[in-house]
CSV table of C-alpha atoms and ligand atoms in Angstrom, one decimal:
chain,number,residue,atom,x,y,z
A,1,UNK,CA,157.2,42.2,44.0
A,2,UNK,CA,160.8,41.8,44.5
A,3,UNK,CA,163.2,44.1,44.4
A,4,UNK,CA,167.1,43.8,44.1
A,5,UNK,CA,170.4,46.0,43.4
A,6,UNK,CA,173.7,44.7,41.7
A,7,UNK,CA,176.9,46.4,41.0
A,8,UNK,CA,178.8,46.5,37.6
A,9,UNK,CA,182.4,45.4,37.7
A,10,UNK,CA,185.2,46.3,35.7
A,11,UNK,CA,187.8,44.2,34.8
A,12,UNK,CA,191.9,44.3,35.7
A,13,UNK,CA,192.6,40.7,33.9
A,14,UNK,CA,190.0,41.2,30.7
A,15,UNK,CA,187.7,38.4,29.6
A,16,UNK,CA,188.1,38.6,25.7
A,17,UNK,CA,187.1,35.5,23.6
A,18,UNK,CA,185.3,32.4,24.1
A,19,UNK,CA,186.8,28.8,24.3
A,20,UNK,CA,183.1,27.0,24.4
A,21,UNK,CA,180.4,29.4,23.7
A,22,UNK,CA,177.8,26.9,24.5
A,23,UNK,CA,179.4,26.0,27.8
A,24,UNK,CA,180.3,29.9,28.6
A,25,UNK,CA,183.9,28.6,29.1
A,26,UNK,CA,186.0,31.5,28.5
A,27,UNK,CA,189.2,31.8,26.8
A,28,UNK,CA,191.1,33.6,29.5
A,29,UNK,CA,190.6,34.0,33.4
A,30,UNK,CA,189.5,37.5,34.5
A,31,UNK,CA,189.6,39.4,37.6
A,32,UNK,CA,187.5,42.5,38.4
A,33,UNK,CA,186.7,45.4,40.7
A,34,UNK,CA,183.0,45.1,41.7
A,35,UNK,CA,181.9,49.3,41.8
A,36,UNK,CA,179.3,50.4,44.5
A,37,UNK,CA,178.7,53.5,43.1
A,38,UNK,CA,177.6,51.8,39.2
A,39,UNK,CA,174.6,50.5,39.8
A,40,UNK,CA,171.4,48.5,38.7
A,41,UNK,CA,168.1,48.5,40.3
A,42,UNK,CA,165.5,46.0,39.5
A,43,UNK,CA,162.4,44.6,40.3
A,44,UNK,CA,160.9,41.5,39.5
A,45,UNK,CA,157.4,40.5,39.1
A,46,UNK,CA,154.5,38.1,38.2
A,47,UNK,CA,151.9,39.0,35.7
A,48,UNK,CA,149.3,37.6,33.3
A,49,UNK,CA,149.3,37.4,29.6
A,50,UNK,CA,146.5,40.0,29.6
A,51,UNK,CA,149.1,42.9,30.9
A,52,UNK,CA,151.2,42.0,28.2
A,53,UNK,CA,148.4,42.3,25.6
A,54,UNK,CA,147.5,45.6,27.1
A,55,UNK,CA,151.1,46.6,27.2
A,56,UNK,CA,151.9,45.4,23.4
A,57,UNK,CA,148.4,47.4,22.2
A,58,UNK,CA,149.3,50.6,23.8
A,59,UNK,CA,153.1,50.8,22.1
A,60,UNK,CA,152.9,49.0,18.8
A,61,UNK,CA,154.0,46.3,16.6
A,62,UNK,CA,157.5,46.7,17.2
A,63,UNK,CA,156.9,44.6,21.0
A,64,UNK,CA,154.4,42.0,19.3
A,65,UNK,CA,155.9,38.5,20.3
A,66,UNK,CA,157.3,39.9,23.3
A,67,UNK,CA,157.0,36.6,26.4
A,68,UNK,CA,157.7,38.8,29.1
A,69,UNK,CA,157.1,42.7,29.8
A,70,UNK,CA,161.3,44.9,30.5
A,71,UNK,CA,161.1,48.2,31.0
A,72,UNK,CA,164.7,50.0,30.8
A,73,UNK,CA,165.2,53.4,32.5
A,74,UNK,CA,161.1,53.2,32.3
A,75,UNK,CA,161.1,52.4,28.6
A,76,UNK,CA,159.3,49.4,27.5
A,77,UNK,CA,161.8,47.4,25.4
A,78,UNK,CA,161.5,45.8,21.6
A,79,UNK,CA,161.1,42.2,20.9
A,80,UNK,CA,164.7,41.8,20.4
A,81,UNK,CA,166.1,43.1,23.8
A,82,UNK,CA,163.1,41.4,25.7
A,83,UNK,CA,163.8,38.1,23.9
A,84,UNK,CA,167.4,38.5,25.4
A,85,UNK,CA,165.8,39.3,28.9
A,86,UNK,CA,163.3,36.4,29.0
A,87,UNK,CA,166.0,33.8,27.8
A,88,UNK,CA,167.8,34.8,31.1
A,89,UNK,CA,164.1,34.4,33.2
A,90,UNK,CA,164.2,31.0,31.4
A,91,UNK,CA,167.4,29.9,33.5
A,92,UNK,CA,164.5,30.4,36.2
A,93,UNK,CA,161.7,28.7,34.4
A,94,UNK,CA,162.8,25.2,34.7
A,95,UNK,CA,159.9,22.9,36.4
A,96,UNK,CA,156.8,22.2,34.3
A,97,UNK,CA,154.5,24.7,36.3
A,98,UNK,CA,156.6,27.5,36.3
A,99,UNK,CA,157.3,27.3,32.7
A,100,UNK,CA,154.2,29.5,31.6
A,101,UNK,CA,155.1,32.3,34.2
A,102,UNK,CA,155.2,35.5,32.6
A,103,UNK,CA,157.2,38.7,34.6
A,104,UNK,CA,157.5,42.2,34.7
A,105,UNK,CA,160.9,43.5,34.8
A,106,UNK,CA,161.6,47.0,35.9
A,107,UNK,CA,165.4,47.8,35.5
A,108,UNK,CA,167.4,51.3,36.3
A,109,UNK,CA,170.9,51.6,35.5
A,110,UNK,CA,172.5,54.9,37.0
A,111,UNK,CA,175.1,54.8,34.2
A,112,UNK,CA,174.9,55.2,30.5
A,113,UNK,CA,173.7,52.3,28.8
A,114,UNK,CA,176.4,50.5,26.5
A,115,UNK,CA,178.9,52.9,26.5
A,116,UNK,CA,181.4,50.4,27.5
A,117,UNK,CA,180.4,51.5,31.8
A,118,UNK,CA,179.4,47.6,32.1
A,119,UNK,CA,176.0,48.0,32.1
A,120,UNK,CA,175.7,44.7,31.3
A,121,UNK,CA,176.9,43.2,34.5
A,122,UNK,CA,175.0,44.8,36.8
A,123,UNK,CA,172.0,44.2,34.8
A,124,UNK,CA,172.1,41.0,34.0
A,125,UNK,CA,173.2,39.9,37.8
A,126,UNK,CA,170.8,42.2,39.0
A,127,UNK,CA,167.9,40.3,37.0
A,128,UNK,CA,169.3,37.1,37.9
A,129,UNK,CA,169.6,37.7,41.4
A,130,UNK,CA,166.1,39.3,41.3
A,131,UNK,CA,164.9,35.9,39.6
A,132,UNK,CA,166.1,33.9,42.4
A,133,UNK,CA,164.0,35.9,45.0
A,134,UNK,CA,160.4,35.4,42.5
A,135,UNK,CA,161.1,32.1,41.8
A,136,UNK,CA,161.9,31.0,45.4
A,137,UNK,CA,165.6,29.3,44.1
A,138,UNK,CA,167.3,29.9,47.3
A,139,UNK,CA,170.6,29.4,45.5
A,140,UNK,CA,174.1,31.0,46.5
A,141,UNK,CA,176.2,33.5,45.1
A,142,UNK,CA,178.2,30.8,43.5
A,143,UNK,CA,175.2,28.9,41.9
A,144,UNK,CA,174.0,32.4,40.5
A,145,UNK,CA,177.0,33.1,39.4
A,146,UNK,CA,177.5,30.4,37.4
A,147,UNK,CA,173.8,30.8,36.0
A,148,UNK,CA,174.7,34.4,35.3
A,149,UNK,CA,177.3,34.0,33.0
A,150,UNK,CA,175.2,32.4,30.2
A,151,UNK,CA,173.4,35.8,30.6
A,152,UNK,CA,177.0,37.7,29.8
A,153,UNK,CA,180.1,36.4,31.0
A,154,UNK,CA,180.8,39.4,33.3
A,155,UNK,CA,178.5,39.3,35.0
A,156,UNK,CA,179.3,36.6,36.7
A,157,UNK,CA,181.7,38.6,38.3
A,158,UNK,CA,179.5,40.9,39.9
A,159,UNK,CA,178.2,38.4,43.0
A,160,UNK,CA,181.7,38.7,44.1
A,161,UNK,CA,183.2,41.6,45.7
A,162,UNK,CA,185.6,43.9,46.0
A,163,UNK,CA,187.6,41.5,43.8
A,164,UNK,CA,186.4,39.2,42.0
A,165,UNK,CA,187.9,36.5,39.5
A,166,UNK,CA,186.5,33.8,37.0
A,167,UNK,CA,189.1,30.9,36.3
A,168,UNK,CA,188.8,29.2,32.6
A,169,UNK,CA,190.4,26.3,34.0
A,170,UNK,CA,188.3,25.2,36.7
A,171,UNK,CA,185.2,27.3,36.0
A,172,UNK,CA,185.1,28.6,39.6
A,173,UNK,CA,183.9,32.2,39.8
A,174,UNK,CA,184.9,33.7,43.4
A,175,UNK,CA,186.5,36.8,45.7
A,176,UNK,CA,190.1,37.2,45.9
A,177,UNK,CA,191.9,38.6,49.1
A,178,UNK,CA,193.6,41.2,49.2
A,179,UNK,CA,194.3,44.0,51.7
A,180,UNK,CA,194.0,46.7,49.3
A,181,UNK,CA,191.3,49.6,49.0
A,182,UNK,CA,190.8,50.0,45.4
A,183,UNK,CA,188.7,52.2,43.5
A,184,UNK,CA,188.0,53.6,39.9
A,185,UNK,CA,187.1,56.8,38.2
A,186,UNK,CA,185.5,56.6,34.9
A,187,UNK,CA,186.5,59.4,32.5
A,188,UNK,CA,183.0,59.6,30.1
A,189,UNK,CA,184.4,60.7,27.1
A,190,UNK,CA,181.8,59.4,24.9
A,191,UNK,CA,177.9,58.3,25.5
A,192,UNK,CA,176.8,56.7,22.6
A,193,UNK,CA,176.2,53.1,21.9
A,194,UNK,CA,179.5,51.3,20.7
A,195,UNK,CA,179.2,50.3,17.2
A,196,UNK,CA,180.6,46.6,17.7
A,197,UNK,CA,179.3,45.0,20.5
A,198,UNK,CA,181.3,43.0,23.1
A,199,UNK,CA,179.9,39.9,22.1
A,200,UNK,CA,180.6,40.2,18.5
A,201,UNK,CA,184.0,42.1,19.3
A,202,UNK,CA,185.2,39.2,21.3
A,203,UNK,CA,183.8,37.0,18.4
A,204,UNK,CA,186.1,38.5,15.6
A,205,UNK,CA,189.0,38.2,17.4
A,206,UNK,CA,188.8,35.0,18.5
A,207,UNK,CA,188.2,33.6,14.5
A,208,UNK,CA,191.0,36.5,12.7
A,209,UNK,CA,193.6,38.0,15.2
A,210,UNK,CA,196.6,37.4,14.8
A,211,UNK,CA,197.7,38.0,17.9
A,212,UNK,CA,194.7,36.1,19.6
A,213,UNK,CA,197.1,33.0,20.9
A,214,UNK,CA,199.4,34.6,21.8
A,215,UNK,CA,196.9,37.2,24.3
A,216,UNK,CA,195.8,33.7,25.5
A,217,UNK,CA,199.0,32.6,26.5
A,218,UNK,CA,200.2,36.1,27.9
A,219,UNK,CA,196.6,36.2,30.1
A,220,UNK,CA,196.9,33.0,31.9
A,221,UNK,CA,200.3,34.7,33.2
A,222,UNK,CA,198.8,38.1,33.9
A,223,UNK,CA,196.2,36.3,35.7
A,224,UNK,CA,198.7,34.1,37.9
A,225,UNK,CA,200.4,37.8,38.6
A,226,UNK,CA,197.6,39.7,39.5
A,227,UNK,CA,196.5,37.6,42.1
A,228,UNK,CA,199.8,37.3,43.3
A,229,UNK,CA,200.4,41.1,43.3
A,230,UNK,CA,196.8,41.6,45.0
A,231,UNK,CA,197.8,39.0,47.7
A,232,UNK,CA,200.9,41.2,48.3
A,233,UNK,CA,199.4,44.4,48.2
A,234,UNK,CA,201.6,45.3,45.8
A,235,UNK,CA,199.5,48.3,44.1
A,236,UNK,CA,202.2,49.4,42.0
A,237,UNK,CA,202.4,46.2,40.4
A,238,UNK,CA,198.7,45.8,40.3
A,239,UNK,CA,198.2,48.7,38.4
A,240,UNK,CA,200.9,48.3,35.7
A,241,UNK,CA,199.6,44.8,35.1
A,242,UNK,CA,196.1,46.7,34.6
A,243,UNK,CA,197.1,48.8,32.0
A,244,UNK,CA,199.7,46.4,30.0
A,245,UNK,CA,196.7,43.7,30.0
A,246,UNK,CA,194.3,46.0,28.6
A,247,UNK,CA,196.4,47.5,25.7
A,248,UNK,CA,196.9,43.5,25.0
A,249,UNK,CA,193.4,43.0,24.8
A,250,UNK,CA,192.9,46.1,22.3
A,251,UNK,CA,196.1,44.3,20.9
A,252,UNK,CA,193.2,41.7,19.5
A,253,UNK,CA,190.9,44.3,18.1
A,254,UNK,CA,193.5,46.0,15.8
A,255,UNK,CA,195.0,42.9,14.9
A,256,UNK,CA,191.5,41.6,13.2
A,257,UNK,CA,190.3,41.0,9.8
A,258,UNK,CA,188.9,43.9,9.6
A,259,UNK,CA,190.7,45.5,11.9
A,260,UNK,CA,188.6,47.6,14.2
A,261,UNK,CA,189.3,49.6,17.6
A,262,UNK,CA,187.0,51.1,20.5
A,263,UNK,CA,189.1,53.8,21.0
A,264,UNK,CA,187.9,57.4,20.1
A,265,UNK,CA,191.0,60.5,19.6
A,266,UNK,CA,190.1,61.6,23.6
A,267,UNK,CA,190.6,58.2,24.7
A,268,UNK,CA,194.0,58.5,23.1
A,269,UNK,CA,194.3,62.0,25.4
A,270,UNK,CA,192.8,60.9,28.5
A,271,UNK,CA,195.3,57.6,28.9
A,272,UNK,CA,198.3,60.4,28.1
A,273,UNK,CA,196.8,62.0,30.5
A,274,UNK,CA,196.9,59.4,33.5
A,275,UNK,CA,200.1,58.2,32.4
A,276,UNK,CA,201.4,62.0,32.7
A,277,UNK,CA,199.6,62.7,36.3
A,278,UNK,CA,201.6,59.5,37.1
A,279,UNK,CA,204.7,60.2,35.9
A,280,UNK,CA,205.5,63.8,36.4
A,281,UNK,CA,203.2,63.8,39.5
A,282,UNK,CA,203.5,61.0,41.0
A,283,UNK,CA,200.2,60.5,41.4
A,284,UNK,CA,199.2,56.4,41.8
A,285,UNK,CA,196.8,56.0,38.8
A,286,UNK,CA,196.4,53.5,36.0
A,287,UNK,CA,194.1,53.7,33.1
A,288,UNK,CA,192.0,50.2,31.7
A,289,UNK,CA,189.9,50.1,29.0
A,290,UNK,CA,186.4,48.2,27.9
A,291,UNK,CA,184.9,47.5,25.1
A,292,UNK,CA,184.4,51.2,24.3
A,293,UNK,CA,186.0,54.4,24.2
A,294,UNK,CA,185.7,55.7,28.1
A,295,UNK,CA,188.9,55.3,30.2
A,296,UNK,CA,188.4,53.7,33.7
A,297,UNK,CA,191.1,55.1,36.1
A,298,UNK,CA,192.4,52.9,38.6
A,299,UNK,CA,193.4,54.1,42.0
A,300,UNK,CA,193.6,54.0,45.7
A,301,UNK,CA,190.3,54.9,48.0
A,302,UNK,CA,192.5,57.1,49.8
A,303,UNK,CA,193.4,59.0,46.7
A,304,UNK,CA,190.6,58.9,45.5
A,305,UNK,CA,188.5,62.3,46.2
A,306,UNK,CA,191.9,63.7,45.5
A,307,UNK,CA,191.9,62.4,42.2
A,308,UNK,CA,188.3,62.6,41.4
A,309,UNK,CA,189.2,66.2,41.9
A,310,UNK,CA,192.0,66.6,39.3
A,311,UNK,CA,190.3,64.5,36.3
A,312,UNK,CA,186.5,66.3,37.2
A,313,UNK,CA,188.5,69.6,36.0
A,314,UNK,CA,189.0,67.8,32.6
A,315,UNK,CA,186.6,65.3,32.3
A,316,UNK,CA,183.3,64.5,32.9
A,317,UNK,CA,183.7,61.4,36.2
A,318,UNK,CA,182.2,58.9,38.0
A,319,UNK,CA,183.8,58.1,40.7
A,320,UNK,CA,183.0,54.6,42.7
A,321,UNK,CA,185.0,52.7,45.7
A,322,UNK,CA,184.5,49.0,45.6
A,323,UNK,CA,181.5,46.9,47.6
A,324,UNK,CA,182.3,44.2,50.0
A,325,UNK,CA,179.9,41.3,49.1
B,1,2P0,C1,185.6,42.0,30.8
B,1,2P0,N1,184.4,42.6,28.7
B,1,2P0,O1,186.4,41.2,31.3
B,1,2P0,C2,185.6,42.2,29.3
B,1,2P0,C3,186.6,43.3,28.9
B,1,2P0,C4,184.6,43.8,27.9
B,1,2P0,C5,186.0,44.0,27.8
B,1,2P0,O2,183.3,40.9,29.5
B,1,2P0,O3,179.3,37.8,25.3
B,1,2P0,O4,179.1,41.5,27.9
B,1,2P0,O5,177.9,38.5,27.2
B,1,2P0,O6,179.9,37.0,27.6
B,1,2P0,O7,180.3,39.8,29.4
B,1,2P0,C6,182.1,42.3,28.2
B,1,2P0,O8,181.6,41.1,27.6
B,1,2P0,O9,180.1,39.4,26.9
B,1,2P0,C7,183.3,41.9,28.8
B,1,2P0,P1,179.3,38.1,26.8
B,1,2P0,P2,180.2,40.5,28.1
B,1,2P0,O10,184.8,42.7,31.5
C-alpha cells in the first residue's frame, strides 16, 4: 500500500475558462498559494475484481459498474464519482499489462468537500501523486503535474509550492520566487455543495459572457503583475491585484446567459468586512474568492495568528501558512 498527502491551493491569478479542453490548455495563466494546513490524505492500492464484487454486493446497485473501489471520508463512492477517479488511474494504466489493474483508493480531505475550499486539488494531486508510487512511474513534479491537470486544472498547481503558477502560453506549470511569507484564512460561511460546478461554471462563461474577452485580456496583464509584484515583495500590490482579479472573474459569472453568481448575502458581509479591517485598521488583508460562496483572506504569516484571531470572533476559520515543495 502506498500512502501520500497533497495540499489544496488557492488561486491569486484565477483559472476561469478553457482555450482547448481536450488539450487542458487554459484560457488564462494562474498563480496560486499552495496551503499546508488543507489537506488530502490518500492511499493507493492493488486489488482483485473479487473485492470489488464483494464491495458492490454489500452497498447496492447504485456502485454496479464501478472499475475501481474510492472511498471518500470512508464512504464508498457511486459509479459516477468513481468513474471520474478511475479515468485519472487510467493516466497510470498505460502498458498492456497494467491495463487490467484494479485499485483501492482511500481519500481524506480535512476540509469540506466542494464548498469551493479546493478540494479538488488536493485530491486529485494527491491521487495522482499516490498513482505514481503504485505504479512505479518515477516521474517529477513537473511530469505529474502536467498529468494532473487533465484530472482538474488546479491541481496542477498543487506539486508546486508556496507559489505556484500555470502559464497558457507555454504550458509550463512551476514555483515562482518570492521572498514573501504568505498565508490565508478561509472564512466558512457556507458548507454545502455549490449548485454549479467549476467545470460547468467556467463552461458557461466561456460560450455567453460578455465580458469573457475582455477577462482574458485583463488576466494575461494581472498575471505579468503578479509575478512582478511577488518578485518585488511588494505585498501591497500583491494583494490588491488578488482581490481586483477575483471580482473580474465573478465579473464572468454575472455577465452569463443565464446569469448566475457563487456568492451568498454573508459573502457580501465578510468581503465588507476585510476591506473595513483594512481600511479603518490598517490591518494587511485581502479577500479572493472561488467558485463558491466562502471568502479566502489573504495575509502575511506574521499576521496571521493575529488575524486568525479577529475573523475567528465572527467567523467560523481555517487558517493555513503555505508549504515549501
Ligand atoms: C482556480 N478555480 O484558479 C479557479 C478559480 C475555481 C475558481 O480552478 O474543469 O476544478 O477540473 O479544470 O480545476 C476550479 O476548477 O476545474 C478552479 P477543471 P477545476 O483555482
Amino acid at each position: 500500500m502506498e500512502k501520500v498527502k497533497s495540499y489544496a491551493n488557492i488561486a491569486i491569478i484565477k483559472y476561469w475558462g478553457k482555450k482547448d479542453k481536450q488539450k487542458m490548455i487554459p484560457a488564462t495563466s494562474s498563480i496560486s498559494l499552495t496551503l499546508k494546513d488543507l489537506y488530502t490524505e490518500t492511499e493507493i492500492e492493488f486489488i482483485d475484481d473479487a473485492e470489488i464484487k464483494k464491495e458492490v454486493e454489500k452497498n447496492g446497485e447504485k456502485f454496479s459498474g464501478v472499475r475501481d473501489l474510492f472511498f471518500l471520508n470512508s464512504e464508498l463512492q457511486d459509479k459516477i464519482h468513481t468513474e471520474k477517479i478511475s479515468k485519472v488511474v487510467d493516466l497510470f494504466r498505460t502498458q498492456e499489462n497494467e491495463k487490467n489493474k484494479k485499485v483501492k483508493i482511500k481519500t481524506t480531505n480535512n476540509m469540506p468537500t466542494a464548498a469551493g475550499l479546493s478540494s479538488s486539488s488536493s485530491g486529485l494531486s494527491a491521487i495522482i501523486k499516490a498513482c505514481n508510487k503504485l505504479f512505479k512511474k518515477n516521474l517529477s513534479q513537473e511530469q505529474l503535474a502536467q498529468i494532473s491537470k487533465y484530472g482538474s486544472g488546479s491541481s496542477a498547481r498543487s506539486f508546486f509550492g508556496p507559489v505556484a503558477a500555470w502559464d497558457k502560453d507555454s504550458g509550463e506549470i512551476y514555483k515562482v520566487k518570492t521572498d514573501l511569507k504568505l498565508a490565508m484564512i478561509v472564512l466558512v460561511l457556507s458548507k454545502s455543495k455549490k449548485d454549479v460546478s467549476s467545470r460547468d461554471g467556467m463552461e458557461r462563461c466561456v460560450k455567453t459572457s460578455t465580458y469573457f474577452e475582455e477577462w482574458v485580456e485583463q488576466s494575461e496583464i494581472d498575471f505579468e503583475n503578479m509575478k512582478k509584484y511577488l518578485q518585488d515583495n511588494d505585498f501591497e500590490k500583491v494583494g490588491k491585484l488578488t482581490e481586483e482579479n477575483a471580482l473580474r472573474m465573478h465579473r464572468t459569472t454575472e455577465t452569463s446567459n443565464p446569469p448566475f453568481s457563487y456568492f451568498l448575502p454573508q459573502t457580501y458581509k465578510a468581503m465588507e468586512f476585510v476591506k473595513n479591517l483594512r481600511d479603518k485598521d490598517s490591518e494587511k488583508c485581502y479577500f479572493t474568492m472561488d467558485a463558491g460562496p466562502n471568502v479566502k483572506v489573504l495575509c502575511l504569516e506574521e499576521d496571521l495568528e493575529r488575524l486568525a484571531g479577529i475573523f475567528s470572533k465572527k467567523y467560523e476559520i481555517i487558517m493555513s501558512r503555505t508549504v515549501e515543495l
